[in-house]
mmCIF file of C-alpha atoms in Angstrom:
data_model
loop_
_atom_site.group_PDB
_atom_site.id
_atom_site.type_symbol
_atom_site.label_atom_id
_atom_site.label_comp_id
_atom_site.label_asym_id
_atom_site.label_seq_id
_atom_site.Cartn_x
_atom_site.Cartn_y
_atom_site.Cartn_z
ATOM 1 C CA MET I 1 -26.453 11.172 -4.474
ATOM 2 C CA ILE I 2 -25.000 8.403 -2.297
ATOM 3 C CA HIS I 3 -25.800 8.807 1.407
ATOM 4 C CA THR I 4 -23.629 7.085 4.013
ATOM 5 C CA ASP I 5 -22.367 7.499 7.565
ATOM 6 C CA ILE I 6 -18.691 7.352 6.661
ATOM 7 C CA CYS I 7 -16.908 7.989 3.367
ATOM 8 C CA ILE I 8 -13.536 6.245 3.216
ATOM 9 C CA ILE I 9 -11.129 7.628 0.629
ATOM 10 C CA GLY I 10 -8.898 4.713 -0.277
ATOM 11 C CA ALA I 11 -9.848 1.036 -0.591
ATOM 12 C CA GLY I 12 -6.508 -0.467 0.368
ATOM 13 C CA PRO I 13 -6.103 -2.912 3.281
ATOM 14 C CA VAL I 14 -6.405 -0.231 5.970
ATOM 15 C CA GLY I 15 -9.490 1.294 4.347
ATOM 16 C CA LEU I 16 -11.079 -2.150 4.083
ATOM 17 C CA PHE I 17 -10.370 -3.008 7.715
ATOM 18 C CA ALA I 18 -11.852 0.344 8.740
ATOM 19 C CA VAL I 19 -15.145 -0.915 7.262
ATOM 20 C CA PHE I 20 -15.044 -3.850 9.671
ATOM 21 C CA GLU I 21 -14.425 -1.598 12.681
ATOM 22 C CA ALA I 22 -17.242 0.708 11.550
ATOM 23 C CA GLY I 23 -19.572 -2.235 11.073
ATOM 24 C CA LEU I 24 -19.049 -3.365 14.648
ATOM 25 C CA LEU I 25 -20.385 0.037 15.677
ATOM 26 C CA LYS I 26 -23.347 -0.069 13.269
ATOM 27 C CA MET I 27 -21.932 2.588 10.968
ATOM 28 C CA ARG I 28 -22.329 2.360 7.182
ATOM 29 C CA CYS I 29 -19.377 2.947 4.835
ATOM 30 C CA HIS I 30 -18.882 3.961 1.224
ATOM 31 C CA LEU I 31 -15.354 3.665 -0.203
ATOM 32 C CA ILE I 32 -13.845 5.636 -3.098
ATOM 33 C CA ASP I 33 -10.615 4.693 -4.852
ATOM 34 C CA ALA I 34 -8.902 5.969 -7.982
ATOM 35 C CA LEU I 35 -7.813 2.434 -8.848
ATOM 36 C CA PRO I 36 -10.252 0.178 -10.734
ATOM 37 C CA GLN I 37 -10.202 -2.484 -8.010
ATOM 38 C CA VAL I 38 -9.973 -2.705 -4.217
ATOM 39 C CA GLY I 39 -6.704 -3.547 -2.508
ATOM 40 C CA GLY I 40 -4.620 -0.438 -3.163
ATOM 41 C CA GLN I 41 -0.921 -1.091 -3.694
ATOM 42 C CA LEU I 42 -1.334 -4.736 -2.699
ATOM 43 C CA SER I 43 -3.542 -5.503 -5.694
ATOM 44 C CA GLU I 44 -2.132 -2.969 -8.149
ATOM 45 C CA ILE I 45 1.612 -3.364 -7.658
ATOM 46 C CA TYR I 46 2.446 -6.676 -5.981
ATOM 47 C CA PRO I 47 -0.563 -8.995 -5.648
ATOM 48 C CA GLN I 48 1.653 -12.079 -5.327
ATOM 49 C CA LYS I 49 4.159 -10.550 -2.915
ATOM 50 C CA PRO I 50 4.443 -12.491 0.335
ATOM 51 C CA ILE I 51 3.724 -10.487 3.514
ATOM 52 C CA TYR I 52 5.250 -11.710 6.768
ATOM 53 C CA ASP I 53 4.066 -9.299 9.487
ATOM 54 C CA ILE I 54 0.298 -9.900 9.667
ATOM 55 C CA PRO I 55 -0.626 -11.449 13.059
ATOM 56 C CA GLY I 56 -1.730 -15.051 12.719
ATOM 57 C CA TYR I 57 -0.219 -15.436 9.231
ATOM 58 C CA PRO I 58 3.424 -16.587 9.071
ATOM 59 C CA GLU I 59 3.134 -15.727 5.375
ATOM 60 C CA VAL I 60 0.219 -14.424 3.298
ATOM 61 C CA LYS I 61 0.128 -13.270 -0.317
ATOM 62 C CA ALA I 62 -0.903 -9.637 -0.767
ATOM 63 C CA GLN I 63 -3.975 -10.461 -2.858
ATOM 64 C CA GLU I 64 -4.986 -13.208 -0.444
ATOM 65 C CA LEU I 65 -4.956 -10.663 2.386
ATOM 66 C CA VAL I 66 -7.175 -8.336 0.326
ATOM 67 C CA ASP I 67 -9.569 -11.212 -0.470
ATOM 68 C CA ASN I 68 -9.780 -12.139 3.215
ATOM 69 C CA LEU I 69 -10.487 -8.525 4.194
ATOM 70 C CA MET I 70 -13.293 -8.373 1.620
ATOM 71 C CA GLU I 71 -14.766 -11.564 3.059
ATOM 72 C CA GLN I 72 -14.498 -10.134 6.574
ATOM 73 C CA ILE I 73 -16.454 -6.973 5.727
ATOM 74 C CA LYS I 74 -19.098 -8.654 3.558
ATOM 75 C CA PRO I 75 -21.696 -8.817 6.405
ATOM 76 C CA PHE I 76 -21.587 -5.009 6.690
ATOM 77 C CA LYS I 77 -22.453 -4.452 3.002
ATOM 78 C CA PRO I 78 -20.125 -1.552 2.143
ATOM 79 C CA THR I 79 -20.571 0.212 -1.188
ATOM 80 C CA PHE I 80 -17.820 1.273 -3.572
ATOM 81 C CA THR I 81 -16.961 3.864 -6.203
ATOM 82 C CA LEU I 82 -13.867 2.630 -8.032
ATOM 83 C CA GLY I 83 -11.784 4.143 -10.802
ATOM 84 C CA GLU I 84 -12.643 7.685 -9.698
ATOM 85 C CA ARG I 85 -10.530 10.248 -7.870
ATOM 86 C CA VAL I 86 -11.950 12.472 -5.128
ATOM 87 C CA ASP I 87 -11.639 16.034 -6.431
ATOM 88 C CA HIS I 88 -13.741 18.159 -4.057
ATOM 89 C CA LEU I 89 -14.711 18.086 -0.404
ATOM 90 C CA ASP I 90 -17.350 20.601 0.637
ATOM 91 C CA LYS I 91 -18.460 21.072 4.244
ATOM 92 C CA GLN I 92 -22.202 21.435 4.794
ATOM 93 C CA GLU I 93 -24.000 23.618 7.352
ATOM 94 C CA ASP I 94 -24.631 20.659 9.681
ATOM 95 C CA GLY I 95 -20.931 19.709 9.703
ATOM 96 C CA SER I 96 -21.262 16.827 7.243
ATOM 97 C CA TYR I 97 -19.451 16.689 3.912
ATOM 98 C CA LEU I 98 -20.319 16.455 0.242
ATOM 99 C CA VAL I 99 -17.702 14.528 -1.709
ATOM 100 C CA THR I 100 -17.421 14.955 -5.489
ATOM 101 C CA THR I 101 -15.304 12.645 -7.653
ATOM 102 C CA SER I 102 -13.613 13.157 -11.008
ATOM 103 C CA ASP I 103 -16.633 11.527 -12.691
ATOM 104 C CA LYS I 104 -19.073 13.757 -10.774
ATOM 105 C CA THR I 105 -20.226 11.041 -8.373
ATOM 106 C CA HIS I 106 -21.613 12.719 -5.243
ATOM 107 C CA VAL I 107 -21.384 11.183 -1.774
ATOM 108 C CA HIS I 108 -22.883 12.730 1.351
ATOM 109 C CA ALA I 109 -21.220 11.570 4.582
ATOM 110 C CA LYS I 110 -21.123 12.528 8.247
ATOM 111 C CA VAL I 111 -17.440 11.609 8.575
ATOM 112 C CA ILE I 112 -14.519 11.501 6.128
ATOM 113 C CA ILE I 113 -11.692 9.011 6.553
ATOM 114 C CA ILE I 114 -8.607 9.370 4.383
ATOM 115 C CA ALA I 115 -6.936 5.976 3.981
ATOM 116 C CA GLY I 116 -5.233 6.685 0.691
ATOM 117 C CA GLY I 117 -1.910 4.956 1.376
ATOM 118 C CA LEU I 118 0.709 7.033 -0.385
ATOM 119 C CA GLY I 119 -1.922 9.017 -2.225
ATOM 120 C CA CYS I 120 -1.364 9.120 -5.975
ATOM 121 C CA PHE I 121 1.907 7.271 -6.442
ATOM 122 C CA GLU I 122 4.378 6.293 -9.131
ATOM 123 C CA PRO I 123 7.554 4.214 -8.917
ATOM 124 C CA ARG I 124 10.858 5.995 -8.378
ATOM 125 C CA LYS I 125 12.919 5.284 -11.470
ATOM 126 C CA PRO I 126 16.707 5.153 -11.803
ATOM 127 C CA VAL I 127 18.215 7.929 -13.889
ATOM 128 C CA LEU I 128 19.438 5.945 -16.874
ATOM 129 C CA GLU I 129 19.726 6.754 -20.560
ATOM 130 C CA ASN I 130 17.165 4.910 -22.746
ATOM 131 C CA LEU I 131 15.333 3.590 -19.680
ATOM 132 C CA GLU I 132 11.903 4.234 -21.195
ATOM 133 C CA ALA I 133 12.828 2.335 -24.361
ATOM 134 C CA PHE I 134 12.992 -0.902 -22.376
ATOM 135 C CA GLU I 135 9.949 -0.381 -20.134
ATOM 136 C CA GLY I 136 7.618 -3.288 -20.827
ATOM 137 C CA LYS I 137 10.434 -4.930 -22.807
ATOM 138 C CA GLY I 138 12.450 -6.303 -19.915
ATOM 139 C CA ILE I 139 12.196 -3.460 -17.397
ATOM 140 C CA THR I 140 9.308 -3.505 -14.951
ATOM 141 C CA TYR I 141 8.761 -1.743 -11.632
ATOM 142 C CA MET I 142 6.439 -4.292 -10.070
ATOM 143 C CA VAL I 143 5.859 -8.029 -9.886
ATOM 144 C CA LYS I 144 2.245 -8.772 -10.678
ATOM 145 C CA ASN I 145 2.710 -12.402 -11.708
ATOM 146 C CA PRO I 146 5.875 -14.186 -10.508
ATOM 147 C CA GLU I 147 5.383 -16.880 -13.139
ATOM 148 C CA THR I 148 6.466 -14.311 -15.730
ATOM 149 C CA PHE I 149 9.994 -14.764 -14.397
ATOM 150 C CA ARG I 150 10.069 -18.561 -14.224
ATOM 151 C CA GLY I 151 13.251 -19.888 -15.779
ATOM 152 C CA LYS I 152 14.490 -16.355 -16.558
ATOM 153 C CA LYS I 153 17.504 -14.334 -15.495
ATOM 154 C CA VAL I 154 16.389 -11.490 -13.234
ATOM 155 C CA VAL I 155 18.265 -8.496 -11.805
ATOM 156 C CA LEU I 156 16.636 -6.680 -8.899
ATOM 157 C CA ALA I 157 17.921 -3.332 -7.631
ATOM 158 C CA GLY I 158 17.138 -1.843 -4.226
ATOM 159 C CA GLY I 159 17.729 -2.172 -0.525
ATOM 160 C CA GLY I 160 14.292 -2.099 1.093
ATOM 161 C CA ASP I 161 11.775 -4.743 2.069
ATOM 162 C CA SER I 162 10.350 -5.150 -1.435
ATOM 163 C CA ALA I 163 13.793 -5.849 -2.926
ATOM 164 C CA LEU I 164 14.605 -8.349 -0.180
ATOM 165 C CA ASP I 165 11.226 -10.093 -0.236
ATOM 166 C CA TRP I 166 11.152 -10.463 -4.015
ATOM 167 C CA THR I 167 14.736 -11.710 -4.055
ATOM 168 C CA LEU I 168 13.770 -14.451 -1.612
ATOM 169 C CA TYR I 169 10.628 -15.346 -3.549
ATOM 170 C CA LEU I 170 12.062 -15.237 -7.063
ATOM 171 C CA SER I 171 15.098 -17.281 -6.031
ATOM 172 C CA LYS I 172 12.683 -20.239 -6.106
ATOM 173 C CA VAL I 173 11.232 -19.308 -9.510
ATOM 174 C CA ALA I 174 13.842 -17.681 -11.748
ATOM 175 C CA GLU I 175 16.817 -19.380 -13.375
ATOM 176 C CA ARG I 176 19.125 -16.883 -11.691
ATOM 177 C CA VAL I 177 18.500 -13.877 -9.453
ATOM 178 C CA THR I 178 20.953 -11.035 -8.940
ATOM 179 C CA LEU I 179 20.314 -8.405 -6.267
ATOM 180 C CA VAL I 180 22.139 -5.088 -6.647
ATOM 181 C CA HIS I 181 22.331 -2.547 -3.819
ATOM 182 C CA ARG I 182 24.283 0.686 -3.615
ATOM 183 C CA ASN I 183 25.222 0.170 0.064
ATOM 184 C CA GLU I 184 26.779 -2.593 2.148
ATOM 185 C CA THR I 185 23.759 -2.941 4.428
ATOM 186 C CA PHE I 186 20.013 -3.075 3.829
ATOM 187 C CA ARG I 187 17.284 -0.839 5.225
ATOM 188 C CA GLY I 188 14.718 -3.675 5.081
ATOM 189 C CA ALA I 189 13.871 -6.207 7.799
ATOM 190 C CA PRO I 190 17.044 -7.687 9.344
ATOM 191 C CA ASP I 191 15.625 -11.217 9.160
ATOM 192 C CA SER I 192 14.992 -10.887 5.412
ATOM 193 C CA ALA I 193 18.462 -9.415 4.889
ATOM 194 C CA ALA I 194 19.991 -12.339 6.774
ATOM 195 C CA LYS I 195 18.154 -14.817 4.534
ATOM 196 C CA VAL I 196 19.384 -12.997 1.414
ATOM 197 C CA PHE I 197 22.992 -13.100 2.658
ATOM 198 C CA ASP I 198 22.553 -16.808 3.420
ATOM 199 C CA LEU I 199 21.310 -17.516 -0.126
ATOM 200 C CA ALA I 200 24.268 -15.590 -1.533
ATOM 201 C CA ASN I 201 26.757 -17.497 0.652
ATOM 202 C CA LYS I 202 25.273 -20.771 -0.593
ATOM 203 C CA GLY I 203 25.601 -19.634 -4.206
ATOM 204 C CA LYS I 204 21.847 -19.678 -4.838
ATOM 205 C CA ILE I 205 21.715 -15.977 -5.809
ATOM 206 C CA ASP I 206 24.215 -13.323 -6.818
ATOM 207 C CA LEU I 207 24.503 -10.389 -4.428
ATOM 208 C CA ILE I 208 26.377 -7.288 -5.594
ATOM 209 C CA LEU I 209 26.792 -4.536 -2.999
ATOM 210 C CA SER I 210 28.214 -1.012 -3.220
ATOM 211 C CA ALA I 211 27.212 -0.851 -6.877
ATOM 212 C CA ASN I 212 24.866 1.303 -8.935
ATOM 213 C CA LEU I 213 22.999 0.788 -12.177
ATOM 214 C CA LYS I 214 24.920 2.522 -14.972
ATOM 215 C CA SER I 215 23.176 1.517 -18.197
ATOM 216 C CA VAL I 216 20.608 -0.807 -19.741
ATOM 217 C CA ASN I 217 21.380 -2.521 -23.003
ATOM 218 C CA GLY I 218 19.633 -4.460 -25.736
ATOM 219 C CA ASN I 219 18.287 -4.444 -29.263
ATOM 220 C CA GLY I 220 14.539 -3.992 -29.047
ATOM 221 C CA SER I 221 14.368 -5.751 -25.677
ATOM 222 C CA LEU I 222 16.619 -5.836 -22.622
ATOM 223 C CA ASP I 223 19.505 -8.298 -22.726
ATOM 224 C CA SER I 224 21.933 -6.906 -20.145
ATOM 225 C CA VAL I 225 22.580 -4.249 -17.531
ATOM 226 C CA THR I 226 25.847 -2.545 -16.679
ATOM 227 C CA LEU I 227 26.758 -1.715 -13.097
ATOM 228 C CA GLU I 228 29.380 0.599 -11.670
ATOM 229 C CA GLY I 229 31.184 -0.746 -8.609
ATOM 230 C CA LYS I 230 32.632 1.233 -5.736
ATOM 231 C CA ASP I 231 36.018 1.356 -7.457
ATOM 232 C CA LYS I 232 34.357 2.656 -10.649
ATOM 233 C CA GLU I 233 34.797 -0.696 -12.362
ATOM 234 C CA GLU I 234 32.059 -1.765 -14.773
ATOM 235 C CA ILE I 235 30.169 -5.020 -14.285
ATOM 236 C CA LYS I 236 28.018 -6.335 -17.120
ATOM 237 C CA ILE I 237 25.259 -8.815 -16.318
ATOM 238 C CA GLU I 238 23.202 -10.662 -18.905
ATOM 239 C CA THR I 239 19.557 -10.652 -17.923
ATOM 240 C CA ASP I 240 16.037 -11.032 -19.226
ATOM 241 C CA TYR I 241 14.483 -8.657 -16.695
ATOM 242 C CA LEU I 242 15.490 -5.681 -14.576
ATOM 243 C CA ILE I 243 13.229 -4.806 -11.632
ATOM 244 C CA PRO I 244 14.239 -1.510 -9.951
ATOM 245 C CA LEU I 245 12.593 -1.362 -6.530
ATOM 246 C CA PHE I 246 13.426 2.099 -5.236
ATOM 247 C CA GLY I 247 10.078 2.790 -3.618
ATOM 248 C CA LEU I 248 7.214 5.002 -4.648
ATOM 249 C CA SER I 249 7.057 8.742 -5.148
ATOM 250 C CA PRO I 250 3.934 9.927 -3.308
ATOM 251 C CA LYS I 251 1.696 12.735 -4.474
ATOM 252 C CA LEU I 252 -1.279 13.789 -2.376
ATOM 253 C CA GLY I 253 -3.201 15.201 -5.328
ATOM 254 C CA PRO I 254 -6.368 17.195 -4.431
ATOM 255 C CA ILE I 255 -6.028 16.177 -0.746
ATOM 256 C CA ALA I 256 -3.288 18.806 -0.440
ATOM 257 C CA ASP I 257 -5.902 21.534 -0.960
ATOM 258 C CA TRP I 258 -8.301 20.506 1.832
ATOM 259 C CA GLY I 259 -6.829 22.665 4.581
ATOM 260 C CA LEU I 260 -5.070 19.794 6.353
ATOM 261 C CA SER I 261 -1.692 20.044 8.043
ATOM 262 C CA ILE I 262 0.804 18.415 5.661
ATOM 263 C CA ASP I 263 4.354 17.313 6.433
ATOM 264 C CA LYS I 264 6.417 15.815 3.593
ATOM 265 C CA ASN I 265 3.397 14.571 1.627
ATOM 266 C CA ALA I 266 1.781 13.054 4.731
ATOM 267 C CA ILE I 267 -1.135 14.289 6.843
ATOM 268 C CA GLU I 268 -0.366 15.183 10.448
ATOM 269 C CA VAL I 269 -2.766 13.604 12.953
ATOM 270 C CA ASP I 270 -3.491 13.491 16.677
ATOM 271 C CA THR I 271 -2.573 10.012 17.936
ATOM 272 C CA ARG I 272 -5.416 10.049 20.459
ATOM 273 C CA ASP I 273 -7.895 9.387 17.648
ATOM 274 C CA TYR I 274 -6.030 10.037 14.338
ATOM 275 C CA SER I 275 -8.054 13.172 13.672
ATOM 276 C CA THR I 276 -6.543 15.716 11.299
ATOM 277 C CA GLY I 277 -7.418 18.944 13.096
ATOM 278 C CA VAL I 278 -10.277 19.536 10.661
ATOM 279 C CA GLU I 279 -13.453 18.380 12.375
ATOM 280 C CA ARG I 280 -14.876 15.060 11.121
ATOM 281 C CA ILE I 281 -11.861 14.307 8.941
ATOM 282 C CA TYR I 282 -9.508 11.498 9.991
ATOM 283 C CA ALA I 283 -6.424 10.002 8.338
ATOM 284 C CA ILE I 284 -5.166 6.442 8.857
ATOM 285 C CA GLY I 285 -2.508 4.224 7.310
ATOM 286 C CA ASP I 286 0.534 5.267 5.313
ATOM 287 C CA ILE I 287 -0.942 8.644 4.393
ATOM 288 C CA ASN I 288 -0.691 10.002 7.949
ATOM 289 C CA THR I 289 2.301 10.991 10.044
ATOM 290 C CA TYR I 290 3.052 11.466 13.746
ATOM 291 C CA PRO I 291 6.060 10.998 16.053
ATOM 292 C CA GLY I 292 7.124 7.352 15.997
ATOM 293 C CA LYS I 293 5.035 6.516 12.920
ATOM 294 C CA LEU I 294 5.687 3.077 11.405
ATOM 295 C CA LYS I 295 4.382 2.452 7.892
ATOM 296 C CA LEU I 296 3.093 -1.058 8.527
ATOM 297 C CA ILE I 297 -0.283 -2.496 7.569
ATOM 298 C CA LEU I 298 -0.904 -3.709 11.112
ATOM 299 C CA CYS I 299 -0.276 -0.182 12.440
ATOM 300 C CA GLY I 300 -2.955 1.070 10.055
ATOM 301 C CA PHE I 301 -5.316 -1.584 11.426
ATOM 302 C CA HIS I 302 -4.665 -0.300 14.962
ATOM 303 C CA GLU I 303 -5.303 3.283 13.867
ATOM 304 C CA ALA I 304 -8.581 2.270 12.198
ATOM 305 C CA ALA I 305 -9.894 0.661 15.387
ATOM 306 C CA ILE I 306 -9.144 3.662 17.592
ATOM 307 C CA MET I 307 -10.344 6.192 15.028
ATOM 308 C CA MET I 308 -13.773 4.572 14.559
ATOM 309 C CA HIS I 309 -14.571 4.932 18.249
ATOM 310 C CA SER I 310 -13.963 8.664 17.886
ATOM 311 C CA ALA I 311 -16.001 8.939 14.667
ATOM 312 C CA PHE I 312 -18.976 7.312 16.419
ATOM 313 C CA LYS I 313 -19.898 10.575 18.174
ATOM 314 C CA PHE I 314 -20.507 12.306 14.840
ATOM 315 C CA VAL I 315 -22.661 9.517 13.443
ATOM 316 C CA TYR I 316 -24.666 8.966 16.647
ATOM 317 C CA PRO I 317 -24.330 12.211 18.625
ATOM 318 C CA ASP I 318 -27.131 11.276 21.045
ATOM 319 C CA GLN I 319 -25.870 7.797 21.901
ATOM 320 C CA LYS I 320 -23.240 6.462 24.250
ATOM 321 C CA LEU I 321 -20.721 4.119 22.684
ATOM 322 C CA SER I 322 -21.522 0.566 23.780
ATOM 323 C CA PHE I 323 -22.073 -2.708 21.993
ATOM 324 C CA LYS I 324 -22.256 -6.410 22.710
ATOM 325 C CA TYR I 325 -20.945 -9.276 20.620
ATOM 326 C CA THR I 326 -22.684 -12.622 21.004
ATOM 327 C CA THR I 327 -22.773 -15.980 19.265
ATOM 328 C CA VAL I 328 -26.101 -17.767 19.100
ATOM 329 C CA ASN I 329 -26.326 -21.170 17.425
ATOM 330 C CA GLY I 330 -23.091 -20.513 15.606
ATOM 331 C CA VAL I 331 -24.272 -17.165 14.218
ATOM 332 C CA ASN I 332 -22.485 -13.936 15.169
ATOM 333 C CA SER I 333 -24.651 -10.944 16.026
ATOM 334 C CA PHE I 334 -24.158 -7.431 17.380
#
């Protein structure tokens, strides 16, 4: 049995930052994640993806952000259970919870924080004949190592931030990058879209709008893709790689059975403290929803800070929330 003040379900960036906020308030954390490493989507799907909206970092690689968060929380000595899914959550007589994982690890905690990102997720795939035959043989749904694409022809498909960001990044690595989008405008950041249009105008990438993927072709491995334009004309592009970036399909998994209020695979919360309506259970990051919700990492950081001040009353019910931060001889103390 692992005993802790707070059990955080999800060891992505928001879950990791929550450890820091808890540590400032002298609360101990244990984190559980179904993935075999910390970092959530950042480490599993796009560790080398540049991120542009973290305060103080004009640009930071996803894995670098995770590494920095781990360094930040090191003084608070969090513990981890990785590669295991939370299956059961049982409330105890004193209001605390007993958490049981898929491998029968048991964690006793006074507060539960769900920071599971999109929950259990898988990439949304285009509906194409023989798609699976080329998966791992030219078709991939994530960019783990950009060097894989150095000197190669790459077709990306999508209209969100991931498609735009990877187009910008791979334009410096690949022999040729083609971005395909079914619409005339992008739903990603306007600044990124403007940079993509600028690269296309300068002839540094190929940009094909109002077109859809129609087929993937090759003999054993991918060698071309066929598009269908808005006038139903076919466009064939020779390529070494196709990277469809249509987002992730979220699945809450066992979380859906915990009596929480769910709206479109997200947990509804009270924005005063990001509580779920079930006492001692909070939800922060992409897994929660509320009016005006923005699915940004920095918004999850904000939610973590506010939420921890509310959780304090369950960990230390007889204490008033107050703390001092001092620096003595270059050493930080609380």
